[in-house]
Amino acid sequence: MLIPLGTDRPLRRKSVVTPAIVGLCVVAHLMMMVAGSRDEQAAERVMSALAVTPGAGFHWWQLVTSAFLHGSWMHLLGNMLFLWIFGQAVEDKLGRVGFAVLYLGAAAISGGLHAALESVPAIGASGAIAGVTGAFMVLFPRTVVRVFSLFIILGVFTIPAVWFIGAQIAWDFLAQATGRDDGVARIAHLAGYGTGIVTGMVLLALRIVPRDGYDLFTYFSQKRRLAALRGAVESSERERVAKIAPKPRAKEDPDAGAIAEMRRLVSEAAGRGEFAEAARRYRELLARFAGRPGAATMGRRTQIDLANHFAAEGDHTEAAAAYQRFLDTYPQDAEGPRVMLLLGIIAARYLNDPVRAKTLLGAARERLHGEERELAEGVLRDLG
């Protein structure tokens, strides 16, 4: 079980609608408790009139009123925690009126679908809050969520919002598909998630809300640009496969022959386009002669090919080291600005090194043009 504690998304202005909804839900729960303690049957009649009731007992206002009622304190506290954690950022992005419309719209759609497909009444803000979290996942997929783990290991961890919310959606979908009967309105949850996701996508697509470096559209756009840039670096000057002869070493150096042979095998594998084999032999070279200056720096084309292969494999630490060796050895090379851009993105996205990323991206930006320059500027904006 993962309990959200907060996100790293800064707020530009104080939230108003989110705490107001929390207050209304708490007040409504207290009023129902007081009413139930005085006249239990009357309280049940009020609850039946305000809950989403399938069939003949359905009334339109139930689509909204049911979202402010809860069956227990644990039900209330769980919903309000999720609303407080994710609602404030969505309200900050959509504005107070837009957020209120999203919340009430998700409540109505989730309640209506529950009434249409289920046979038992339902109460709770879960459907509306699912709409808020679905919109959060679209608007801020790269935002980090702090969670308290009660599963196997106790402690506080950070995970990307898209993973945390995506896991919640997957769990509700799986529970609904397998017919899990635990008294939870899964259809209302899924309808709410769908409402929030579609709403967020439409608002971003139509630019009704401004895009930034955190939303889903920009995230995929930057992924495509990065892939295109990597392809450009891989394809440029492919015919010039460098085969650097080893420098003569003194006769007393017992490793000179082994280094030369291993470098030759790496270069030949890369020249044939067998980059997995070249990477394997290059790692062997690193493991054996990492302390030898220049031993692990290949010809310019081979060095770029190896770095690109490591990046494609997801070995970002090794890719960063290979790109840096290229920059150190060939500082005036025409591919230098693109290599700095790739290395800066890796430092920012995967190595948690914003200082190094800013230095590299700032230097690359001055020597790049078009989409590559825009990509560098976009990542710099993300870094603040």
Tab-separated table of C-alpha atoms in Angstrom:
chain	number	residue	atom	x	y	z
A	1	MET	CA	0.000	0.000	0.000
A	2	LEU	CA	1.353	3.424	-0.979
A	3	ILE	CA	0.047	6.559	0.743
A	4	PRO	CA	0.772	9.843	-1.089
A	5	LEU	CA	2.386	12.561	1.034
A	6	GLY	CA	2.992	15.346	-1.499
A	7	THR	CA	4.491	16.264	-4.865
A	8	ASP	CA	7.357	18.467	-6.023
A	9	ARG	CA	5.053	20.615	-8.175
A	10	PRO	CA	5.310	24.249	-6.959
A	11	LEU	CA	2.101	26.315	-6.781
A	12	ARG	CA	1.881	29.777	-8.309
A	13	ARG	CA	-1.072	30.863	-6.189
A	14	LYS	CA	-2.973	29.743	-3.140
A	15	SER	CA	-5.588	27.055	-3.672
A	16	VAL	CA	-9.184	28.014	-2.860
A	17	VAL	CA	-11.540	25.478	-4.443
A	18	THR	CA	-9.682	22.391	-3.190
A	19	PRO	CA	-9.836	23.315	0.531
A	20	ALA	CA	-13.444	24.447	0.032
A	21	ILE	CA	-14.402	20.999	-1.296
A	22	VAL	CA	-12.550	19.330	1.567
A	23	GLY	CA	-14.406	21.536	4.047
A	24	LEU	CA	-17.804	20.804	2.472
A	25	CYS	CA	-17.158	17.046	2.560
A	26	VAL	CA	-16.115	17.158	6.233
A	27	VAL	CA	-19.110	19.305	7.199
A	28	ALA	CA	-21.492	17.028	5.277
A	29	HIS	CA	-20.085	13.959	7.032
A	30	LEU	CA	-20.406	15.570	10.454
A	31	MET	CA	-23.994	16.632	9.740
A	32	MET	CA	-24.939	13.101	8.693
A	33	MET	CA	-23.336	11.691	11.844
A	34	VAL	CA	-25.235	14.124	14.056
A	35	ALA	CA	-28.481	13.443	12.201
A	36	GLY	CA	-27.967	9.707	12.503
A	37	SER	CA	-27.372	9.931	16.245
A	38	ARG	CA	-30.686	11.740	16.699
A	39	ASP	CA	-32.901	9.927	14.191
A	40	GLU	CA	-31.251	7.039	12.383
A	41	GLN	CA	-34.171	6.350	10.045
A	42	ALA	CA	-34.466	9.987	8.989
A	43	ALA	CA	-30.724	10.076	8.309
A	44	GLU	CA	-31.017	6.960	6.155
A	45	ARG	CA	-33.828	8.550	4.145
A	46	VAL	CA	-31.698	11.647	3.519
A	47	MET	CA	-28.752	9.470	2.525
A	48	SER	CA	-30.924	7.507	0.092
A	49	ALA	CA	-32.198	10.716	-1.470
A	50	LEU	CA	-28.698	12.140	-1.967
A	51	ALA	CA	-26.747	8.989	-2.955
A	52	VAL	CA	-26.507	7.809	-6.568
A	53	THR	CA	-29.374	5.304	-6.740
A	54	PRO	CA	-29.771	3.143	-9.833
A	55	GLY	CA	-33.226	2.459	-11.189
A	56	ALA	CA	-36.448	4.154	-10.113
A	57	GLY	CA	-34.806	5.962	-7.215
A	58	PHE	CA	-32.449	7.945	-9.433
A	59	HIS	CA	-32.619	11.753	-9.484
A	60	TRP	CA	-30.334	14.107	-11.386
A	61	TRP	CA	-29.063	15.954	-8.311
A	62	GLN	CA	-27.615	12.732	-6.937
A	63	LEU	CA	-24.829	12.985	-9.514
A	64	VAL	CA	-23.425	15.897	-7.492
A	65	THR	CA	-24.683	15.404	-3.938
A	66	SER	CA	-23.314	11.853	-3.731
A	67	ALA	CA	-19.775	13.223	-4.230
A	68	PHE	CA	-19.967	15.079	-0.887
A	69	LEU	CA	-21.114	12.099	1.209
A	70	HIS	CA	-18.976	9.333	2.693
A	71	GLY	CA	-19.693	6.125	4.504
A	72	SER	CA	-17.002	6.356	7.200
A	73	TRP	CA	-14.175	8.500	8.494
A	74	MET	CA	-11.614	6.267	6.751
A	75	HIS	CA	-13.506	6.648	3.464
A	76	LEU	CA	-13.564	10.420	3.915
A	77	LEU	CA	-9.924	10.774	5.002
A	78	GLY	CA	-8.611	8.638	2.154
A	79	ASN	CA	-10.495	10.632	-0.477
A	80	MET	CA	-9.590	14.007	1.012
A	81	LEU	CA	-5.893	13.078	1.171
A	82	PHE	CA	-5.804	12.313	-2.559
A	83	LEU	CA	-7.802	15.462	-3.337
A	84	TRP	CA	-5.447	17.625	-1.259
A	85	ILE	CA	-2.270	16.134	-2.770
A	86	PHE	CA	-3.317	16.281	-6.426
A	87	GLY	CA	-6.143	18.799	-6.506
A	88	GLN	CA	-4.158	21.912	-5.661
A	89	ALA	CA	-1.771	21.573	-8.611
A	90	VAL	CA	-4.633	20.879	-11.036
A	91	GLU	CA	-6.538	23.884	-9.673
A	92	ASP	CA	-3.405	26.009	-10.098
A	93	LYS	CA	-3.124	24.897	-13.742
A	94	LEU	CA	-6.802	25.064	-14.775
A	95	GLY	CA	-7.851	28.013	-12.652
A	96	ARG	CA	-10.484	27.944	-9.931
A	97	VAL	CA	-13.521	27.927	-12.213
A	98	GLY	CA	-11.997	25.354	-14.566
A	99	PHE	CA	-11.067	23.094	-11.666
A	100	ALA	CA	-14.559	23.321	-10.160
A	101	VAL	CA	-16.075	22.406	-13.536
A	102	LEU	CA	-13.690	19.440	-13.867
A	103	TYR	CA	-14.473	18.206	-10.352
A	104	LEU	CA	-18.252	18.449	-10.699
A	105	GLY	CA	-18.165	17.100	-14.258
A	106	ALA	CA	-16.123	14.059	-13.203
A	107	ALA	CA	-18.516	13.532	-10.276
A	108	ALA	CA	-21.541	13.636	-12.581
A	109	ILE	CA	-20.056	11.388	-15.285
A	110	SER	CA	-18.726	8.796	-12.834
A	111	GLY	CA	-21.992	8.787	-10.876
A	112	GLY	CA	-24.070	8.538	-14.037
A	113	LEU	CA	-22.086	5.596	-15.392
A	114	HIS	CA	-22.349	3.847	-12.032
A	115	ALA	CA	-26.137	4.341	-12.026
A	116	ALA	CA	-26.359	3.007	-15.583
A	117	LEU	CA	-24.232	-0.116	-15.082
A	118	GLU	CA	-24.545	-1.069	-11.411
A	119	SER	CA	-27.493	-2.072	-9.245
A	120	VAL	CA	-26.475	-0.754	-5.820
A	121	PRO	CA	-26.352	2.868	-4.550
A	122	ALA	CA	-23.023	4.626	-4.169
A	123	ILE	CA	-21.630	7.610	-2.277
A	124	GLY	CA	-18.218	9.237	-2.062
A	125	ALA	CA	-15.968	11.656	-3.895
A	126	SER	CA	-13.841	8.867	-5.399
A	127	GLY	CA	-15.120	9.346	-8.959
A	128	ALA	CA	-14.600	13.103	-8.874
A	129	ILE	CA	-11.137	12.720	-7.335
A	130	ALA	CA	-10.261	10.086	-9.948
A	131	GLY	CA	-11.035	12.766	-12.527
A	132	VAL	CA	-8.642	15.146	-10.772
A	133	THR	CA	-5.841	12.565	-10.575
A	134	GLY	CA	-6.387	11.569	-14.219
A	135	ALA	CA	-5.978	15.208	-15.240
A	136	PHE	CA	-2.899	15.473	-12.983
A	137	MET	CA	-1.286	12.533	-14.800
A	138	VAL	CA	-1.755	14.282	-18.161
A	139	LEU	CA	-0.717	17.737	-16.986
A	140	PHE	CA	2.235	16.705	-14.787
A	141	PRO	CA	3.414	13.177	-15.734
A	142	ARG	CA	7.048	13.883	-14.798
A	143	THR	CA	6.185	15.322	-11.395
A	144	VAL	CA	7.545	13.254	-8.507
A	145	VAL	CA	5.184	11.976	-5.800
A	146	ARG	CA	6.439	11.310	-2.258
A	147	VAL	CA	4.750	8.193	-0.880
A	148	PHE	CA	4.809	6.278	2.386
A	149	SER	CA	5.132	2.571	1.694
A	150	LEU	CA	3.382	-0.046	3.813
A	151	PHE	CA	4.207	-2.821	1.353
A	152	ILE	CA	7.118	-5.125	2.319
A	153	ILE	CA	9.404	-2.178	3.184
A	154	LEU	CA	8.298	0.680	5.422
A	155	GLY	CA	9.565	4.129	4.481
A	156	VAL	CA	9.156	7.228	2.354
A	157	PHE	CA	10.017	6.989	-1.334
A	158	THR	CA	9.604	9.123	-4.459
A	159	ILE	CA	8.098	7.825	-7.711
A	160	PRO	CA	6.945	9.550	-10.920
A	161	ALA	CA	3.305	10.620	-10.866
A	162	VAL	CA	2.546	8.749	-14.072
A	163	TRP	CA	3.612	5.477	-12.428
A	164	PHE	CA	1.748	6.088	-9.189
A	165	ILE	CA	-1.548	7.117	-10.822
A	166	GLY	CA	-1.139	4.573	-13.611
A	167	ALA	CA	-0.872	1.821	-10.977
A	168	GLN	CA	-4.112	3.027	-9.359
A	169	ILE	CA	-5.904	2.896	-12.724
A	170	ALA	CA	-4.506	-0.550	-13.499
A	171	TRP	CA	-5.615	-1.870	-10.102
A	172	ASP	CA	-9.182	-0.589	-10.546
A	173	PHE	CA	-9.332	-1.999	-14.067
A	174	LEU	CA	-8.032	-5.402	-12.941
A	175	ALA	CA	-10.415	-5.522	-9.966
A	176	GLN	CA	-13.374	-4.665	-12.206
A	177	ALA	CA	-12.346	-7.186	-14.864
A	178	THR	CA	-11.989	-10.017	-12.343
A	179	GLY	CA	-15.267	-9.222	-10.589
A	180	ARG	CA	-13.676	-8.343	-7.249
A	181	ASP	CA	-16.498	-7.637	-4.769
A	182	ASP	CA	-15.147	-5.317	-2.064
A	183	GLY	CA	-17.846	-2.645	-2.022
A	184	VAL	CA	-15.787	-0.199	-4.090
A	185	ALA	CA	-17.438	1.545	-7.066
A	186	ARG	CA	-14.756	0.595	-9.603
A	187	ILE	CA	-16.789	1.750	-12.602
A	188	ALA	CA	-17.138	5.204	-11.033
A	189	HIS	CA	-13.366	5.286	-10.492
A	190	LEU	CA	-12.588	4.304	-14.085
A	191	ALA	CA	-15.154	6.767	-15.461
A	192	GLY	CA	-13.557	9.522	-13.379
A	193	TYR	CA	-10.046	8.663	-14.567
A	194	GLY	CA	-11.246	8.653	-18.172
A	195	THR	CA	-12.935	12.030	-17.717
A	196	GLY	CA	-9.814	13.618	-16.252
A	197	ILE	CA	-7.455	12.153	-18.846
A	198	VAL	CA	-9.625	13.136	-21.822
A	199	THR	CA	-10.226	16.602	-20.394
A	200	GLY	CA	-6.517	17.192	-19.850
A	201	MET	CA	-5.612	15.975	-23.342
A	202	VAL	CA	-8.264	18.139	-25.010
A	203	LEU	CA	-7.277	21.259	-23.067
A	204	LEU	CA	-3.618	20.770	-23.990
A	205	ALA	CA	-4.347	19.889	-27.624
A	206	LEU	CA	-6.478	23.006	-28.089
A	207	ARG	CA	-3.994	25.061	-26.027
A	208	ILE	CA	-6.787	26.222	-23.757
A	209	VAL	CA	-4.280	25.712	-20.973
A	210	PRO	CA	-0.611	26.519	-21.727
A	211	ARG	CA	1.830	23.689	-22.231
A	212	ASP	CA	5.037	23.495	-20.253
A	213	GLY	CA	7.924	21.120	-19.750
A	214	TYR	CA	5.893	18.885	-17.454
A	215	ASP	CA	2.779	17.990	-19.482
A	216	LEU	CA	2.249	14.802	-21.457
A	217	PHE	CA	2.338	16.481	-24.880
A	218	THR	CA	5.720	18.116	-24.255
A	219	TYR	CA	7.053	14.917	-22.689
A	220	PHE	CA	6.371	12.850	-25.822
A	221	SER	CA	7.460	15.703	-28.112
A	222	GLN	CA	10.848	15.882	-26.421
A	223	LYS	CA	11.171	12.091	-26.551
A	224	ARG	CA	10.622	12.187	-30.327
A	225	ARG	CA	13.087	15.039	-30.786
A	226	LEU	CA	15.713	13.247	-28.735
A	227	ALA	CA	15.263	10.074	-30.798
A	228	ALA	CA	15.561	12.082	-34.026
A	229	LEU	CA	18.692	13.823	-32.775
A	230	ARG	CA	20.287	10.553	-31.788
A	231	GLY	CA	19.513	9.179	-35.239
A	232	ALA	CA	21.130	12.197	-36.866
A	233	VAL	CA	24.294	11.729	-34.827
A	234	GLU	CA	24.371	8.025	-35.668
A	235	SER	CA	23.936	8.523	-39.423
A	236	SER	CA	26.297	11.481	-39.948
A	237	GLU	CA	29.572	10.577	-41.640
A	238	ARG	CA	28.938	6.848	-41.341
A	239	GLU	CA	31.451	6.159	-44.122
A	240	ARG	CA	34.283	7.556	-42.025
A	241	VAL	CA	34.743	4.705	-39.610
A	242	ALA	CA	37.859	5.538	-37.708
A	243	LYS	CA	40.383	2.861	-37.145
A	244	ILE	CA	42.925	4.538	-34.923
A	245	ALA	CA	46.214	2.738	-34.758
A	246	PRO	CA	47.584	2.344	-31.257
A	247	LYS	CA	50.332	4.705	-30.277
A	248	PRO	CA	53.745	3.097	-30.019
A	249	ARG	CA	54.628	2.290	-26.511
A	250	ALA	CA	57.867	1.513	-24.882
A	251	LYS	CA	58.967	-2.094	-25.191
A	252	GLU	CA	58.725	-2.495	-21.467
A	253	ASP	CA	54.931	-1.936	-21.562
A	254	PRO	CA	53.520	-5.469	-21.382
A	255	ASP	CA	49.933	-4.318	-22.041
A	256	ALA	CA	50.470	-2.412	-25.276
A	257	GLY	CA	49.686	-5.391	-27.477
A	258	ALA	CA	46.564	-6.365	-25.535
A	259	ILE	CA	45.212	-2.788	-25.627
A	260	ALA	CA	45.830	-2.505	-29.364
A	261	GLU	CA	44.110	-5.826	-30.060
A	262	MET	CA	41.061	-5.015	-27.939
A	263	ARG	CA	40.707	-1.574	-29.537
A	264	ARG	CA	40.946	-3.184	-32.987
A	265	LEU	CA	38.139	-5.632	-32.150
A	266	VAL	CA	35.913	-2.823	-30.890
A	267	SER	CA	36.500	-0.693	-33.999
A	268	GLU	CA	35.924	-3.562	-36.409
A	269	ALA	CA	32.672	-4.594	-34.730
A	270	ALA	CA	31.423	-1.003	-34.824
A	271	GLY	CA	32.511	-0.676	-38.467
A	272	ARG	CA	30.366	-3.712	-39.343
A	273	GLY	CA	27.401	-2.148	-37.532
A	274	GLU	CA	27.484	-4.826	-34.804
A	275	PHE	CA	27.134	-2.324	-31.988
A	276	ALA	CA	26.061	-4.835	-29.333
A	277	GLU	CA	29.266	-6.787	-29.955
A	278	ALA	CA	31.298	-3.573	-30.038
A	279	ALA	CA	29.752	-2.472	-26.728
A	280	ARG	CA	30.524	-5.834	-25.122
A	281	ARG	CA	34.169	-5.699	-26.185
A	282	TYR	CA	34.382	-2.029	-25.165
A	283	ARG	CA	33.159	-2.876	-21.664
A	284	GLU	CA	35.859	-5.553	-21.478
A	285	LEU	CA	38.416	-2.943	-22.504
A	286	LEU	CA	37.150	-0.577	-19.808
A	287	ALA	CA	37.147	-3.246	-17.135
A	288	ARG	CA	40.720	-4.259	-17.898
A	289	PHE	CA	42.394	-0.948	-18.739
A	290	ALA	CA	40.125	1.780	-17.270
A	291	GLY	CA	43.088	3.318	-15.448
A	292	ARG	CA	45.173	3.632	-18.595
A	293	PRO	CA	44.884	7.204	-20.061
A	294	GLY	CA	43.455	7.139	-23.580
A	295	ALA	CA	43.020	3.366	-23.722
A	296	ALA	CA	39.217	3.582	-23.640
A	297	THR	CA	38.864	6.500	-26.104
A	298	MET	CA	38.120	5.237	-29.591
A	299	GLY	CA	38.069	6.988	-32.950
A	300	ARG	CA	35.504	9.790	-33.188
A	301	ARG	CA	32.874	7.801	-35.152
A	302	THR	CA	33.271	4.665	-33.072
A	303	GLN	CA	33.128	6.672	-29.847
A	304	ILE	CA	29.816	8.297	-30.876
A	305	ASP	CA	28.386	4.961	-32.011
A	306	LEU	CA	29.225	3.358	-28.670
A	307	ALA	CA	27.736	6.242	-26.685
A	308	ASN	CA	24.541	6.137	-28.781
A	309	HIS	CA	24.258	2.388	-28.267
A	310	PHE	CA	24.601	2.711	-24.484
A	311	ALA	CA	21.930	5.432	-24.462
A	312	ALA	CA	19.573	3.268	-26.526
A	313	GLU	CA	20.125	0.397	-24.077
A	314	GLY	CA	19.207	2.656	-21.166
A	315	ASP	CA	22.724	2.493	-19.659
A	316	HIS	CA	22.820	6.243	-19.117
A	317	THR	CA	25.873	6.220	-16.842
A	318	GLU	CA	27.987	4.457	-19.466
A	319	ALA	CA	26.531	6.611	-22.254
A	320	ALA	CA	27.414	9.791	-20.365
A	321	ALA	CA	30.974	8.576	-19.812
A	322	ALA	CA	31.369	7.708	-23.508
A	323	TYR	CA	29.982	11.070	-24.679
A	324	GLN	CA	32.305	12.877	-22.242
A	325	ARG	CA	35.342	11.002	-23.582
A	326	PHE	CA	34.380	12.165	-27.062
A	327	LEU	CA	34.171	15.797	-25.931
A	328	ASP	CA	37.481	15.571	-24.071
A	329	THR	CA	39.289	14.020	-27.018
A	330	TYR	CA	37.650	15.910	-29.910
A	331	PRO	CA	36.717	19.338	-28.470
A	332	GLN	CA	36.543	21.064	-31.875
A	333	ASP	CA	34.617	18.336	-33.684
A	334	ALA	CA	31.564	19.421	-35.702
A	335	GLU	CA	29.404	16.937	-33.785
A	336	GLY	CA	30.464	18.447	-30.453
A	337	PRO	CA	27.364	20.657	-29.909
A	338	ARG	CA	24.989	17.739	-30.566
A	339	VAL	CA	26.975	15.499	-28.239
A	340	MET	CA	26.840	18.208	-25.538
A	341	LEU	CA	23.057	18.396	-26.020
A	342	LEU	CA	22.638	14.636	-25.619
A	343	LEU	CA	24.952	14.563	-22.601
A	344	GLY	CA	23.108	17.508	-21.025
A	345	ILE	CA	19.724	15.789	-21.460
A	346	ILE	CA	21.075	12.590	-19.900
A	347	ALA	CA	22.508	14.548	-16.953
A	348	ALA	CA	19.162	16.322	-16.425
A	349	ARG	CA	16.760	13.433	-16.990
A	350	TYR	CA	18.586	10.393	-15.701
A	351	LEU	CA	21.679	11.279	-13.654
A	352	ASN	CA	20.107	13.944	-11.402
A	353	ASP	CA	22.983	16.345	-12.112
A	354	PRO	CA	21.295	19.695	-12.918
A	355	VAL	CA	24.508	21.735	-12.539
A	356	ARG	CA	26.356	19.700	-15.160
A	357	ALA	CA	23.239	19.664	-17.360
A	358	LYS	CA	22.884	23.445	-17.299
A	359	THR	CA	26.567	23.936	-18.185
A	360	LEU	CA	26.404	21.542	-21.127
A	361	LEU	CA	23.032	22.739	-22.440
A	362	GLY	CA	24.023	26.386	-22.138
A	363	ALA	CA	27.193	25.793	-24.159
A	364	ALA	CA	25.354	23.650	-26.740
A	365	ARG	CA	22.552	26.183	-27.198
A	366	GLU	CA	25.004	28.827	-28.463
A	367	ARG	CA	26.186	26.511	-31.265
A	368	LEU	CA	22.893	24.856	-32.287
A	369	HIS	CA	20.003	25.975	-34.468
A	370	GLY	CA	16.368	25.092	-35.166
A	371	GLU	CA	14.730	22.260	-33.256
A	372	GLU	CA	17.977	21.270	-31.551
A	373	ARG	CA	18.329	24.748	-30.053
A	374	GLU	CA	14.643	24.706	-29.026
A	375	LEU	CA	15.148	21.342	-27.319
A	376	ALA	CA	18.146	22.672	-25.365
A	377	GLU	CA	16.174	25.747	-24.322
A	378	GLY	CA	13.178	23.634	-23.299
A	379	VAL	CA	15.262	21.393	-21.036
A	380	LEU	CA	16.968	24.463	-19.531
A	381	ARG	CA	13.536	25.906	-18.743
A	382	ASP	CA	12.565	22.650	-17.035
A	383	LEU	CA	15.686	22.931	-14.895
A	384	GLY	CA	14.729	26.459	-13.846
